[in-house]
C-alpha positions as a Markdown table, in Angstrom:
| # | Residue | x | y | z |
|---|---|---|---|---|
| 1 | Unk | 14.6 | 3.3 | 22.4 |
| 2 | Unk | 11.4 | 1.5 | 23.9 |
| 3 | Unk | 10.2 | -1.3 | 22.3 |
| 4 | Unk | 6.8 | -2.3 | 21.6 |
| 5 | Unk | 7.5 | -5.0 | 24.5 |
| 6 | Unk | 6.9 | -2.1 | 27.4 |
| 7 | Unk | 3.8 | -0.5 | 25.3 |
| 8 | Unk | -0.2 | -1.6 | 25.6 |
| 9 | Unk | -1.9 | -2.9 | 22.7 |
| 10 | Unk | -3.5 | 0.1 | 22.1 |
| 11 | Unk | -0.3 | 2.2 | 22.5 |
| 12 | Unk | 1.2 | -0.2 | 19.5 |
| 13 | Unk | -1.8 | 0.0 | 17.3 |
| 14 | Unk | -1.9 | 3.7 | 17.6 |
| 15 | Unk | 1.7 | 3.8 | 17.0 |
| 16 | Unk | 1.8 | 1.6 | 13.6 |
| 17 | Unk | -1.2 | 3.9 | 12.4 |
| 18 | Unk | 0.9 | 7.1 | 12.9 |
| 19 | Unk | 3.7 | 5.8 | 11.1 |
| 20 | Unk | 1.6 | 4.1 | 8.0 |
| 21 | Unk | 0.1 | 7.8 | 8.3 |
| 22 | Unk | 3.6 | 9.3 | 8.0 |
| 23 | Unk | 4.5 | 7.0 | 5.2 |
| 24 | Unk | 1.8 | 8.1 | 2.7 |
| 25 | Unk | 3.4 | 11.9 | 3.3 |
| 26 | Unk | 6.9 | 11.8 | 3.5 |
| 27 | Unk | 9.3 | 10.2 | 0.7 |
| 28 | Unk | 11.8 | 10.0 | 2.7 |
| 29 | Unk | 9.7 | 7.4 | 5.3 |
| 30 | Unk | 10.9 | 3.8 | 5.3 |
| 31 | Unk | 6.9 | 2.9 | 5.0 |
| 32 | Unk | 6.5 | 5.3 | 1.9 |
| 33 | Unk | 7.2 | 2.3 | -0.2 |
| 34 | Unk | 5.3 | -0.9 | 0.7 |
| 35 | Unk | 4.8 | -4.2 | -0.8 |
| 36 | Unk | 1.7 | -5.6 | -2.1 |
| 37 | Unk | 0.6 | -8.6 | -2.9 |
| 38 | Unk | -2.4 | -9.8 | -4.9 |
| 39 | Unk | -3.4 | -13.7 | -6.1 |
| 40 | Unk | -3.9 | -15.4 | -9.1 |
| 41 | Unk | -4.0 | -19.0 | -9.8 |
| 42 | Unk | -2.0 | -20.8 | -7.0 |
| 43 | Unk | 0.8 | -18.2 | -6.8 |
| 44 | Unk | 0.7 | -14.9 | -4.8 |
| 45 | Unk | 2.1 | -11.5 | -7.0 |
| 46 | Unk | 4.0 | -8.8 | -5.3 |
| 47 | Unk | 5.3 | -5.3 | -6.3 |
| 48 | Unk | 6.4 | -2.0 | -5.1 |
| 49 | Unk | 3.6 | 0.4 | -4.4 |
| 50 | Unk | 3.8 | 3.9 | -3.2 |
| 51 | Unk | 1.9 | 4.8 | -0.2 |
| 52 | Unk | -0.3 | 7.8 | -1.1 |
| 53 | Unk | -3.3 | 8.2 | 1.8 |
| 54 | Unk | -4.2 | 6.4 | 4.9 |
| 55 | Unk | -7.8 | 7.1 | 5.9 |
| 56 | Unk | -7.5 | 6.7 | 9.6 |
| 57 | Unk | -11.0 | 6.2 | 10.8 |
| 58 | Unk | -11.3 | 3.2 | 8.7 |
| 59 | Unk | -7.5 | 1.9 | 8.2 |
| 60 | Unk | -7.6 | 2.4 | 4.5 |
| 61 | Unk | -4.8 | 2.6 | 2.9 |
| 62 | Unk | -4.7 | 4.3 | -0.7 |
| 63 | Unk | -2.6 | 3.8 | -3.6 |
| 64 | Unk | -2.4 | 4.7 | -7.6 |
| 65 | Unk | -2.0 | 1.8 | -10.1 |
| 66 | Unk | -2.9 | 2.0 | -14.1 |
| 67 | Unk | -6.2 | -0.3 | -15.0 |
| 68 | Unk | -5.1 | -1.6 | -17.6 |
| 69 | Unk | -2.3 | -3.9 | -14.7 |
| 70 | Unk | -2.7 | -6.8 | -13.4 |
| 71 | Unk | -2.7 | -5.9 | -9.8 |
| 72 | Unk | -6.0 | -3.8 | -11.2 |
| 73 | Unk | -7.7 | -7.1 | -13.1 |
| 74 | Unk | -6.5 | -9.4 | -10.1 |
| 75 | Unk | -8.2 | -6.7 | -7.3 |
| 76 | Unk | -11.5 | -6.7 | -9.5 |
| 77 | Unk | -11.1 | -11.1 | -9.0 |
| 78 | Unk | -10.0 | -11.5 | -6.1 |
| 79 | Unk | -10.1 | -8.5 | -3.0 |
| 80 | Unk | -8.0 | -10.8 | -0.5 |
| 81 | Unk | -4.5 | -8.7 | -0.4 |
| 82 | Unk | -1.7 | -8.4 | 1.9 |
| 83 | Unk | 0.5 | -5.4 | 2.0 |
| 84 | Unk | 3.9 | -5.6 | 4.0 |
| 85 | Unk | 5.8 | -2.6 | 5.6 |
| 86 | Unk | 9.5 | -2.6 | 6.9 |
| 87 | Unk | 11.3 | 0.2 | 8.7 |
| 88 | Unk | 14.9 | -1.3 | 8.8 |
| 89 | Unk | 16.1 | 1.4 | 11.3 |
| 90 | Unk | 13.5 | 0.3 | 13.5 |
| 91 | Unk | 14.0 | -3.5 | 13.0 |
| 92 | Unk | 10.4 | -3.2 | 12.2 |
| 93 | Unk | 8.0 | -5.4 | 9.8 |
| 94 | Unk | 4.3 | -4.8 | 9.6 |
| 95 | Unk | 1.8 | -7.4 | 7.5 |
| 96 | Unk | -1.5 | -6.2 | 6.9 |
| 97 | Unk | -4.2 | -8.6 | 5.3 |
| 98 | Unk | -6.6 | -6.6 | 3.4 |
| 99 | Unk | -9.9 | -6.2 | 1.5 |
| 100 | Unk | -8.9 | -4.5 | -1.4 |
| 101 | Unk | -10.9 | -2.7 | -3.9 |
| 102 | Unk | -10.7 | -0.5 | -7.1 |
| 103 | Unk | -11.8 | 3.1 | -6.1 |
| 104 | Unk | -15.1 | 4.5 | -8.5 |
| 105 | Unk | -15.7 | 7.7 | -7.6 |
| 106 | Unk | -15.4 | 9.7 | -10.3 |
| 107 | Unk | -14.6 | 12.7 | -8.0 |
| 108 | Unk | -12.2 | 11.6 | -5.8 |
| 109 | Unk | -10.2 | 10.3 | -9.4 |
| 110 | Unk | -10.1 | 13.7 | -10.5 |
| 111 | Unk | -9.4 | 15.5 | -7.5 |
| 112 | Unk | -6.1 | 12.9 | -6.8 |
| 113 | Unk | -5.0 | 13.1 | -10.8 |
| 114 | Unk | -5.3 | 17.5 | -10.7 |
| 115 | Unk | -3.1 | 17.5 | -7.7 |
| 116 | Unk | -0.8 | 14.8 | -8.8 |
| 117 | Unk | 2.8 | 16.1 | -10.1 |
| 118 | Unk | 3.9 | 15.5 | -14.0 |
| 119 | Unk | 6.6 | 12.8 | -13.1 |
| 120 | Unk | 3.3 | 10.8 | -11.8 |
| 121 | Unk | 0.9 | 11.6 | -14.1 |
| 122 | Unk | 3.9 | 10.3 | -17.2 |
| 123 | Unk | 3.3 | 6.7 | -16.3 |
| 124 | Unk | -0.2 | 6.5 | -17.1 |
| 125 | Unk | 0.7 | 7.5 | -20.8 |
| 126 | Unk | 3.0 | 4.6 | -21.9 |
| 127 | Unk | 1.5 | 3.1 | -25.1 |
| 128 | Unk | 1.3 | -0.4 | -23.9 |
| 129 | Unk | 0.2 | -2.2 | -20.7 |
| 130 | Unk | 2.0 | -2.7 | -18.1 |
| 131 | Unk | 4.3 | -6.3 | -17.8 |
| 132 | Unk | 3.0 | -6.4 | -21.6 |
| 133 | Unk | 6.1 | -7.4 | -23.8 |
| 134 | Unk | 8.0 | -4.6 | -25.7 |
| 135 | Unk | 10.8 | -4.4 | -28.7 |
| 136 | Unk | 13.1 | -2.1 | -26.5 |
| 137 | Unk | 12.6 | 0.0 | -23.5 |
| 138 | Unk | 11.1 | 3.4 | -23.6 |
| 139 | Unk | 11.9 | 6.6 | -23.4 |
| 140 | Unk | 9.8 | 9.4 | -21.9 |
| 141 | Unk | 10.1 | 11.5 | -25.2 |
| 142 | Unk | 8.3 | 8.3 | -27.0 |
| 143 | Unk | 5.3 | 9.4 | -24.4 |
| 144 | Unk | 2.6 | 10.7 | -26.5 |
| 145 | Unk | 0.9 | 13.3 | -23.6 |
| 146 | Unk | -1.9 | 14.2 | -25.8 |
| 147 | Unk | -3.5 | 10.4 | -26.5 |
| 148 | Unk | -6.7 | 11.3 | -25.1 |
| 149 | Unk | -7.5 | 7.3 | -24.3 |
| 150 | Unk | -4.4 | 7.1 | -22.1 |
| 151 | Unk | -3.7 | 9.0 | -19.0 |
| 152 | Unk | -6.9 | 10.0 | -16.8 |
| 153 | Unk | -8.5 | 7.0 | -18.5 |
| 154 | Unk | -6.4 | 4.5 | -17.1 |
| 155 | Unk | -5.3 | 5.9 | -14.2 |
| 156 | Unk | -6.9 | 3.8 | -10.9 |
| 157 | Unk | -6.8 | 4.0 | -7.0 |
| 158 | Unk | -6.6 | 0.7 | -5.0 |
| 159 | Unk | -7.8 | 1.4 | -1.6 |
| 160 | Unk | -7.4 | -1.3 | 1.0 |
| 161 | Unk | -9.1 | -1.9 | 4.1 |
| 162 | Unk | -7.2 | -3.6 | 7.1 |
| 163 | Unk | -8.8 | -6.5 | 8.3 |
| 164 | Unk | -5.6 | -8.0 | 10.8 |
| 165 | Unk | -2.2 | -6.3 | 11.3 |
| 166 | Unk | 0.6 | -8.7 | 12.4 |
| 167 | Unk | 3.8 | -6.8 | 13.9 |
| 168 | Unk | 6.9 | -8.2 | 14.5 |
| 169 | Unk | 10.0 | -6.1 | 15.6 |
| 170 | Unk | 13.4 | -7.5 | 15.7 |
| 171 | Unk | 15.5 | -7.0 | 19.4 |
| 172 | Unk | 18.8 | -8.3 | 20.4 |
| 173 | Unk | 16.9 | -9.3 | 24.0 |
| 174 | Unk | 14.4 | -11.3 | 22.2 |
| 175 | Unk | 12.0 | -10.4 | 19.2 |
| 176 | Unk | 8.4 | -9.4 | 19.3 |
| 177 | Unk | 5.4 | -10.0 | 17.6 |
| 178 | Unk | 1.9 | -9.5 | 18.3 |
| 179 | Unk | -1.5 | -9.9 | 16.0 |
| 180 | Unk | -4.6 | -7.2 | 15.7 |
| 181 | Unk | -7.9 | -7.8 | 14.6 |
| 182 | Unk | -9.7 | -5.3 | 13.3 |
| 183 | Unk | -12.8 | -4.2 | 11.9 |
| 184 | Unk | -13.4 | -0.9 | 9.9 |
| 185 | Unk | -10.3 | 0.8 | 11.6 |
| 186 | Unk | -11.5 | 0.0 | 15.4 |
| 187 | Unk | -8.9 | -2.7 | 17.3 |
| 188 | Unk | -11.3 | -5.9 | 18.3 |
| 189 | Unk | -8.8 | -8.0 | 19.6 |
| 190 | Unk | -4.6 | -8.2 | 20.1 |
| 191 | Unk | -2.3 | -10.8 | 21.3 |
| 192 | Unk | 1.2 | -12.0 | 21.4 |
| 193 | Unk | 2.5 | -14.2 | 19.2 |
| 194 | Unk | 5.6 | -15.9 | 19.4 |
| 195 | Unk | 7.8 | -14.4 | 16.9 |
């Protein structure tokens, strides 16, 4: 398999997007599931997101998160993110710093909660907050599915735009790792970095 040693900096930066871009539509893609992190105080906050949509031309990358989170509030303070990739196959680990933001149009909302499946929808009708402190776990038949307040009203999209892309791949002749700068989805600058 060629590594990213023997490819241009365009050739890598093409290839990263493809993946990320294979991620948001295929489960079974190591990138599918991403970390990202947020910050509050002094200490960074990461969780599991699931990849839904990366918008090419920009290098946005789109997922779903309830408003009522604290990813959402921290977003709305601070829009510095990071989000981290890793295919383990590919000994493969991609950081992106981003600008992140909470998603308002109204139309786009709709359009991504209609074509969303019922599994999906179910989380944005649990009674309480999420990381909000609970007498006992729940149960999806103590979802109430008609609570008008819950649901479409608290469902959210975080989209994040990619501002630098460091990518580091793991190889028994000697690692790699190069840094991209970018700005709205076009490569400014690249370099190597030693990994």
């Amino acid at each position: 398999m060629e590594t990213i040693r023997e490819k241009s900096f365009e050739d890598i930066y093409s290839h990263i997007i493809g993946e990320i871009e294979r991620g948001a539509v295929d489960r079974k893609h190591s990138f599918h599931l991403c970390f990202f992190s947020t910050f509050i105080d002094e200490f960074p906050e990461s969780r599991t997101v699931v990849l839904r949509k990366l918008e090419r031309s920009s290098f946005t990358l789109r997922f779903h998160t309830d408003s009522r989170s604290d990813k959402y509030k921290q977003v709305l303070s601070n829009k510095n993110t990071q989000i981290l990739l890793y295919n383990q196959k590919a000994k493969l680990q991609v950081r992106l710093k981003c600008h992140s933001i909470n998603l308002d149009d109204e139309k786009i909302k709709q359009d991504v909660w209609n074509k969303s499946q019922e599994i999906s929808r179910r989380c944005y009708y649990v009674p309480s907050s999420p990381s909000s402190m609970i007498d006992k776990p729940i149960l999806n038949s103590d979802i109430d599915f008609k609570n008008e307040s819950l649901g479409y009203n608290v469902f959210s999209i975080i989209e994040s735009n990619v501002l630098e892309m460091d990518v580091l791949e793991l190889n028994y002749e000697g690692h790699v790792r190069a840094k991209f700068e970018i700005n709205n989805g076009k490569l400014i600058k690249a370099f190597w970095l030693m990994p």
